[in-house]
Amino acid sequence: MKLCFFADKYHLEAYGTPILNNNYTKMPKGPVPMYVYSLIKNSKNTDSDDLESEVREFNTHINVKERQSDDHSRFENHNSFDRKFFSKSQMIILDRLALEFKDIDKEAISNLSHDTSAWKSVNLHDNIPFSSMIDNNPELSKHVRENEIKKIQFNSNVQRVLEQVKTK
């Protein structure tokens, strides 16, 4: 899951947008994309909660094997990789990740994630803002932060409207 973080981080730094657009949480071994984490946790229980259809879709593409002795899940792809699902910029970043991380073990990737400003900027179990994932570009970070604030305000307004509709 750390590679998801680095994919989003690198894409944010290069193009101003993430690939997955997932909320990340600071966990002991590194940033975790919470939506992906929920899909994996629920992959064996397809009728457990609100993610039922998403878990079924996830399971058609990826098999999550039972946790091994090292307490990590193992993944098995049901389909071959199809580049058509990704934009050119996303493929550039994914190709970079494949080269950069091909010989690095999970502990080293975890340690690398702990060296990022995103990891250092929040407390354990807190959400990691996209703006903190951008290193060495304050203007881009500010722009991304402004978009995060707009998204929060929009979601707040939608929630308020939904509550008003419920009370009528």
PDB file of C-alpha atoms in Angstrom:
ATOM      1  CA  MET A   1       0.000   0.000   0.000  1.00  0.00           C
ATOM      2  CA  LYS A   2       3.012   2.289   0.403  1.00  0.00           C
ATOM      3  CA  LEU A   3       3.440   2.252  -3.372  1.00  0.00           C
ATOM      4  CA  CYS A   4      -0.059   3.727  -3.684  1.00  0.00           C
ATOM      5  CA  PHE A   5       1.173   6.586  -1.502  1.00  0.00           C
ATOM      6  CA  PHE A   6       4.293   7.112  -3.602  1.00  0.00           C
ATOM      7  CA  ALA A   7       2.259   6.932  -6.829  1.00  0.00           C
ATOM      8  CA  ASP A   8      -0.033   9.691  -5.572  1.00  0.00           C
ATOM      9  CA  LYS A   9       2.875  11.698  -4.136  1.00  0.00           C
ATOM     10  CA  TYR A  10       4.888  11.587  -7.373  1.00  0.00           C
ATOM     11  CA  HIS A  11       1.841  12.371  -9.524  1.00  0.00           C
ATOM     12  CA  LEU A  12       0.906  15.282  -7.254  1.00  0.00           C
ATOM     13  CA  GLU A  13       4.424  16.678  -7.456  1.00  0.00           C
ATOM     14  CA  ALA A  14       4.612  16.318 -11.236  1.00  0.00           C
ATOM     15  CA  TYR A  15       1.040  17.110 -12.315  1.00  0.00           C
ATOM     16  CA  GLY A  16      -0.828  18.593  -9.327  1.00  0.00           C
ATOM     17  CA  THR A  17      -3.311  15.718  -8.983  1.00  0.00           C
ATOM     18  CA  PRO A  18      -3.174  12.296  -7.327  1.00  0.00           C
ATOM     19  CA  ILE A  19      -3.758   9.059  -9.214  1.00  0.00           C
ATOM     20  CA  LEU A  20      -6.013   7.315  -6.689  1.00  0.00           C
ATOM     21  CA  ASN A  21      -7.474  10.371  -4.957  1.00  0.00           C
ATOM     22  CA  ASN A  22      -7.632   8.296  -1.761  1.00  0.00           C
ATOM     23  CA  ASN A  23      -7.482   9.666   1.761  1.00  0.00           C
ATOM     24  CA  TYR A  24      -4.283   8.526   3.471  1.00  0.00           C
ATOM     25  CA  THR A  25      -3.866   7.893   7.176  1.00  0.00           C
ATOM     26  CA  LYS A  26      -0.578   7.837   9.057  1.00  0.00           C
ATOM     27  CA  MET A  27      -0.154   4.288  10.341  1.00  0.00           C
ATOM     28  CA  PRO A  28       2.865   2.789  12.158  1.00  0.00           C
ATOM     29  CA  LYS A  29       4.428   1.306   9.011  1.00  0.00           C
ATOM     30  CA  GLY A  30       3.618   4.207   6.717  1.00  0.00           C
ATOM     31  CA  PRO A  31       0.778   6.056   4.968  1.00  0.00           C
ATOM     32  CA  VAL A  32      -2.239   3.860   4.178  1.00  0.00           C
ATOM     33  CA  PRO A  33      -4.900   4.622   1.518  1.00  0.00           C
ATOM     34  CA  MET A  34      -8.006   4.053   3.631  1.00  0.00           C
ATOM     35  CA  TYR A  35     -10.427   3.136   0.836  1.00  0.00           C
ATOM     36  CA  VAL A  36      -8.034   0.510  -0.539  1.00  0.00           C
ATOM     37  CA  TYR A  37      -7.381  -0.695   3.013  1.00  0.00           C
ATOM     38  CA  SER A  38     -11.139  -1.110   3.585  1.00  0.00           C
ATOM     39  CA  LEU A  39     -11.520  -3.077   0.354  1.00  0.00           C
ATOM     40  CA  ILE A  40      -8.696  -5.416   1.332  1.00  0.00           C
ATOM     41  CA  LYS A  41      -9.957  -5.887   4.890  1.00  0.00           C
ATOM     42  CA  ASN A  42     -13.434  -6.697   3.597  1.00  0.00           C
ATOM     43  CA  SER A  43     -12.347  -8.792   0.612  1.00  0.00           C
ATOM     44  CA  LYS A  44     -13.320 -12.046   2.336  1.00  0.00           C
ATOM     45  CA  ASN A  45     -16.638 -10.679   3.603  1.00  0.00           C
ATOM     46  CA  THR A  46     -18.593  -9.338   0.622  1.00  0.00           C
ATOM     47  CA  ASP A  47     -21.806  -8.622   2.512  1.00  0.00           C
ATOM     48  CA  SER A  48     -20.298  -6.831   5.478  1.00  0.00           C
ATOM     49  CA  ASP A  49     -21.109  -3.146   4.948  1.00  0.00           C
ATOM     50  CA  ASP A  50     -21.504  -0.199   2.594  1.00  0.00           C
ATOM     51  CA  LEU A  51     -18.633  -1.445   0.405  1.00  0.00           C
ATOM     52  CA  GLU A  52     -20.401  -4.602  -0.765  1.00  0.00           C
ATOM     53  CA  SER A  53     -20.429  -3.817  -4.509  1.00  0.00           C
ATOM     54  CA  GLU A  54     -16.937  -2.297  -4.440  1.00  0.00           C
ATOM     55  CA  VAL A  55     -15.549  -5.366  -2.645  1.00  0.00           C
ATOM     56  CA  ARG A  56     -17.144  -7.665  -5.222  1.00  0.00           C
ATOM     57  CA  GLU A  57     -15.602  -5.616  -8.047  1.00  0.00           C
ATOM     58  CA  PHE A  58     -12.223  -5.600  -6.298  1.00  0.00           C
ATOM     59  CA  ASN A  59     -12.396  -9.381  -5.871  1.00  0.00           C
ATOM     60  CA  THR A  60     -12.947  -9.884  -9.616  1.00  0.00           C
ATOM     61  CA  HIS A  61      -9.515  -8.354 -10.266  1.00  0.00           C
ATOM     62  CA  ILE A  62      -7.432  -9.222  -7.207  1.00  0.00           C
ATOM     63  CA  ASN A  63      -7.371 -12.186  -4.863  1.00  0.00           C
ATOM     64  CA  VAL A  64      -6.276 -11.334  -1.339  1.00  0.00           C
ATOM     65  CA  LYS A  65      -4.616 -14.386   0.162  1.00  0.00           C
ATOM     66  CA  GLU A  66      -4.840 -15.007   3.867  1.00  0.00           C
ATOM     67  CA  ARG A  67      -2.322 -13.172   6.003  1.00  0.00           C
ATOM     68  CA  GLN A  68       0.980 -14.939   6.304  1.00  0.00           C
ATOM     69  CA  SER A  69       3.244 -15.276   9.332  1.00  0.00           C
ATOM     70  CA  ASP A  70       4.628 -11.762   8.759  1.00  0.00           C
ATOM     71  CA  ASP A  71       1.101 -10.329   9.223  1.00  0.00           C
ATOM     72  CA  HIS A  72       0.877  -8.993   5.658  1.00  0.00           C
ATOM     73  CA  SER A  73      -1.682  -9.904   3.034  1.00  0.00           C
ATOM     74  CA  ARG A  74      -0.510 -11.336  -0.269  1.00  0.00           C
ATOM     75  CA  PHE A  75      -2.136 -10.343  -3.544  1.00  0.00           C
ATOM     76  CA  GLU A  76      -2.745 -12.344  -6.677  1.00  0.00           C
ATOM     77  CA  ASN A  77      -3.848 -10.644  -9.888  1.00  0.00           C
ATOM     78  CA  HIS A  78      -6.713 -12.286 -11.820  1.00  0.00           C
ATOM     79  CA  ASN A  79      -6.089 -10.249 -14.970  1.00  0.00           C
ATOM     80  CA  SER A  80      -3.102  -9.029 -16.919  1.00  0.00           C
ATOM     81  CA  PHE A  81      -2.132  -5.382 -16.518  1.00  0.00           C
ATOM     82  CA  ASP A  82      -4.049  -3.130 -18.910  1.00  0.00           C
ATOM     83  CA  ARG A  83      -2.452   0.250 -19.543  1.00  0.00           C
ATOM     84  CA  LYS A  84      -5.646   1.646 -21.098  1.00  0.00           C
ATOM     85  CA  PHE A  85      -7.080   2.321 -17.630  1.00  0.00           C
ATOM     86  CA  PHE A  86      -4.379   4.902 -16.968  1.00  0.00           C
ATOM     87  CA  SER A  87      -3.564   8.268 -18.501  1.00  0.00           C
ATOM     88  CA  LYS A  88      -0.177   8.949 -20.068  1.00  0.00           C
ATOM     89  CA  SER A  89       0.952  10.909 -16.999  1.00  0.00           C
ATOM     90  CA  GLN A  90      -0.172   8.120 -14.677  1.00  0.00           C
ATOM     91  CA  MET A  91       1.758   5.542 -16.712  1.00  0.00           C
ATOM     92  CA  ILE A  92       4.877   7.714 -16.545  1.00  0.00           C
ATOM     93  CA  ILE A  93       4.630   7.682 -12.753  1.00  0.00           C
ATOM     94  CA  LEU A  94       3.783   3.964 -12.545  1.00  0.00           C
ATOM     95  CA  ASP A  95       6.742   3.117 -14.789  1.00  0.00           C
ATOM     96  CA  ARG A  96       8.960   5.289 -12.575  1.00  0.00           C
ATOM     97  CA  LEU A  97       7.713   3.447  -9.481  1.00  0.00           C
ATOM     98  CA  ALA A  98       8.359   0.057 -11.065  1.00  0.00           C
ATOM     99  CA  LEU A  99      11.971   1.028 -11.772  1.00  0.00           C
ATOM    100  CA  GLU A 100      12.621   2.894  -8.562  1.00  0.00           C
ATOM    101  CA  PHE A 101      11.172   0.339  -6.150  1.00  0.00           C
ATOM    102  CA  LYS A 102      11.762  -2.971  -7.968  1.00  0.00           C
ATOM    103  CA  ASP A 103      14.650  -4.042  -5.717  1.00  0.00           C
ATOM    104  CA  ILE A 104      13.498  -2.431  -2.463  1.00  0.00           C
ATOM    105  CA  ASP A 105      11.870  -4.527   0.278  1.00  0.00           C
ATOM    106  CA  LYS A 106       8.772  -3.494   2.231  1.00  0.00           C
ATOM    107  CA  GLU A 107      10.723  -2.358   5.306  1.00  0.00           C
ATOM    108  CA  ALA A 108      12.874  -0.024   3.207  1.00  0.00           C
ATOM    109  CA  ILE A 109       9.766   1.372   1.466  1.00  0.00           C
ATOM    110  CA  SER A 110       8.189   1.934   4.872  1.00  0.00           C
ATOM    111  CA  ASN A 111      11.338   3.749   6.038  1.00  0.00           C
ATOM    112  CA  LEU A 112      11.319   5.904   2.895  1.00  0.00           C
ATOM    113  CA  SER A 113       7.702   6.881   3.562  1.00  0.00           C
ATOM    114  CA  HIS A 114       8.727   7.937   7.097  1.00  0.00           C
ATOM    115  CA  ASP A 115      11.231  10.352   5.574  1.00  0.00           C
ATOM    116  CA  THR A 116       8.553  12.345   3.723  1.00  0.00           C
ATOM    117  CA  SER A 117       7.142  15.650   4.923  1.00  0.00           C
ATOM    118  CA  ALA A 118       3.669  14.105   4.651  1.00  0.00           C
ATOM    119  CA  TRP A 119       4.548  11.469   7.241  1.00  0.00           C
ATOM    120  CA  LYS A 120       6.248  13.978   9.523  1.00  0.00           C
ATOM    121  CA  SER A 121       3.449  16.570   9.319  1.00  0.00           C
ATOM    122  CA  VAL A 122       0.708  14.621  11.136  1.00  0.00           C
ATOM    123  CA  ASN A 123       0.211  12.479  14.214  1.00  0.00           C
ATOM    124  CA  LEU A 124      -0.304   8.722  14.148  1.00  0.00           C
ATOM    125  CA  HIS A 125      -3.797   7.784  12.828  1.00  0.00           C
ATOM    126  CA  ASP A 126      -4.421  11.294  11.443  1.00  0.00           C
ATOM    127  CA  ASN A 127      -5.332  11.984   7.832  1.00  0.00           C
ATOM    128  CA  ILE A 128      -2.515  13.121   5.571  1.00  0.00           C
ATOM    129  CA  PRO A 129      -3.496  16.116   3.416  1.00  0.00           C
ATOM    130  CA  PHE A 130      -2.488  15.923  -0.244  1.00  0.00           C
ATOM    131  CA  SER A 131      -0.844  19.318   0.097  1.00  0.00           C
ATOM    132  CA  SER A 132       1.663  17.877   2.587  1.00  0.00           C
ATOM    133  CA  MET A 133       2.658  15.172   0.087  1.00  0.00           C
ATOM    134  CA  ILE A 134       4.297  17.771  -2.168  1.00  0.00           C
ATOM    135  CA  ASP A 135       7.927  18.450  -1.316  1.00  0.00           C
ATOM    136  CA  ASN A 136       9.975  21.410  -2.598  1.00  0.00           C
ATOM    137  CA  ASN A 137       7.144  23.245  -4.367  1.00  0.00           C
ATOM    138  CA  PRO A 138       5.309  25.618  -1.986  1.00  0.00           C
ATOM    139  CA  GLU A 139       3.203  27.180  -4.767  1.00  0.00           C
ATOM    140  CA  LEU A 140       1.830  23.834  -5.919  1.00  0.00           C
ATOM    141  CA  SER A 141       1.293  22.743  -2.319  1.00  0.00           C
ATOM    142  CA  LYS A 142      -0.677  25.940  -1.652  1.00  0.00           C
ATOM    143  CA  HIS A 143      -2.790  25.384  -4.796  1.00  0.00           C
ATOM    144  CA  VAL A 144      -3.554  21.780  -3.781  1.00  0.00           C
ATOM    145  CA  ARG A 145      -4.396  22.938  -0.244  1.00  0.00           C
ATOM    146  CA  GLU A 146      -6.840  25.530  -1.614  1.00  0.00           C
ATOM    147  CA  ASN A 147      -8.539  22.768  -3.609  1.00  0.00           C
ATOM    148  CA  GLU A 148      -8.695  20.583  -0.484  1.00  0.00           C
ATOM    149  CA  ILE A 149     -10.410  23.413   1.397  1.00  0.00           C
ATOM    150  CA  LYS A 150     -12.925  23.891  -1.441  1.00  0.00           C
ATOM    151  CA  LYS A 151     -13.677  20.148  -1.372  1.00  0.00           C
ATOM    152  CA  ILE A 152     -14.210  20.223   2.406  1.00  0.00           C
ATOM    153  CA  GLN A 153     -16.512  23.250   2.090  1.00  0.00           C
ATOM    154  CA  PHE A 154     -18.458  21.588  -0.741  1.00  0.00           C
ATOM    155  CA  ASN A 155     -18.871  18.359   1.240  1.00  0.00           C
ATOM    156  CA  SER A 156     -19.977  20.357   4.269  1.00  0.00           C
ATOM    157  CA  ASN A 157     -22.599  22.184   2.185  1.00  0.00           C
ATOM    158  CA  VAL A 158     -23.866  18.909   0.710  1.00  0.00           C
ATOM    159  CA  GLN A 159     -24.115  17.424   4.212  1.00  0.00           C
ATOM    160  CA  ARG A 160     -26.062  20.452   5.428  1.00  0.00           C
ATOM    161  CA  VAL A 161     -28.521  20.185   2.508  1.00  0.00           C
ATOM    162  CA  LEU A 162     -28.993  16.453   3.129  1.00  0.00           C
ATOM    163  CA  GLU A 163     -29.744  17.116   6.793  1.00  0.00           C
ATOM    164  CA  GLN A 164     -32.310  19.766   5.826  1.00  0.00           C
ATOM    165  CA  VAL A 165     -33.978  17.347   3.418  1.00  0.00           C
ATOM    166  CA  LYS A 166     -34.183  14.675   6.141  1.00  0.00           C
ATOM    167  CA  THR A 167     -35.899  17.036   8.579  1.00  0.00           C
ATOM    168  CA  LYS A 168     -38.619  18.046   6.088  1.00  0.00           C
TER     169      LYS A 168
END
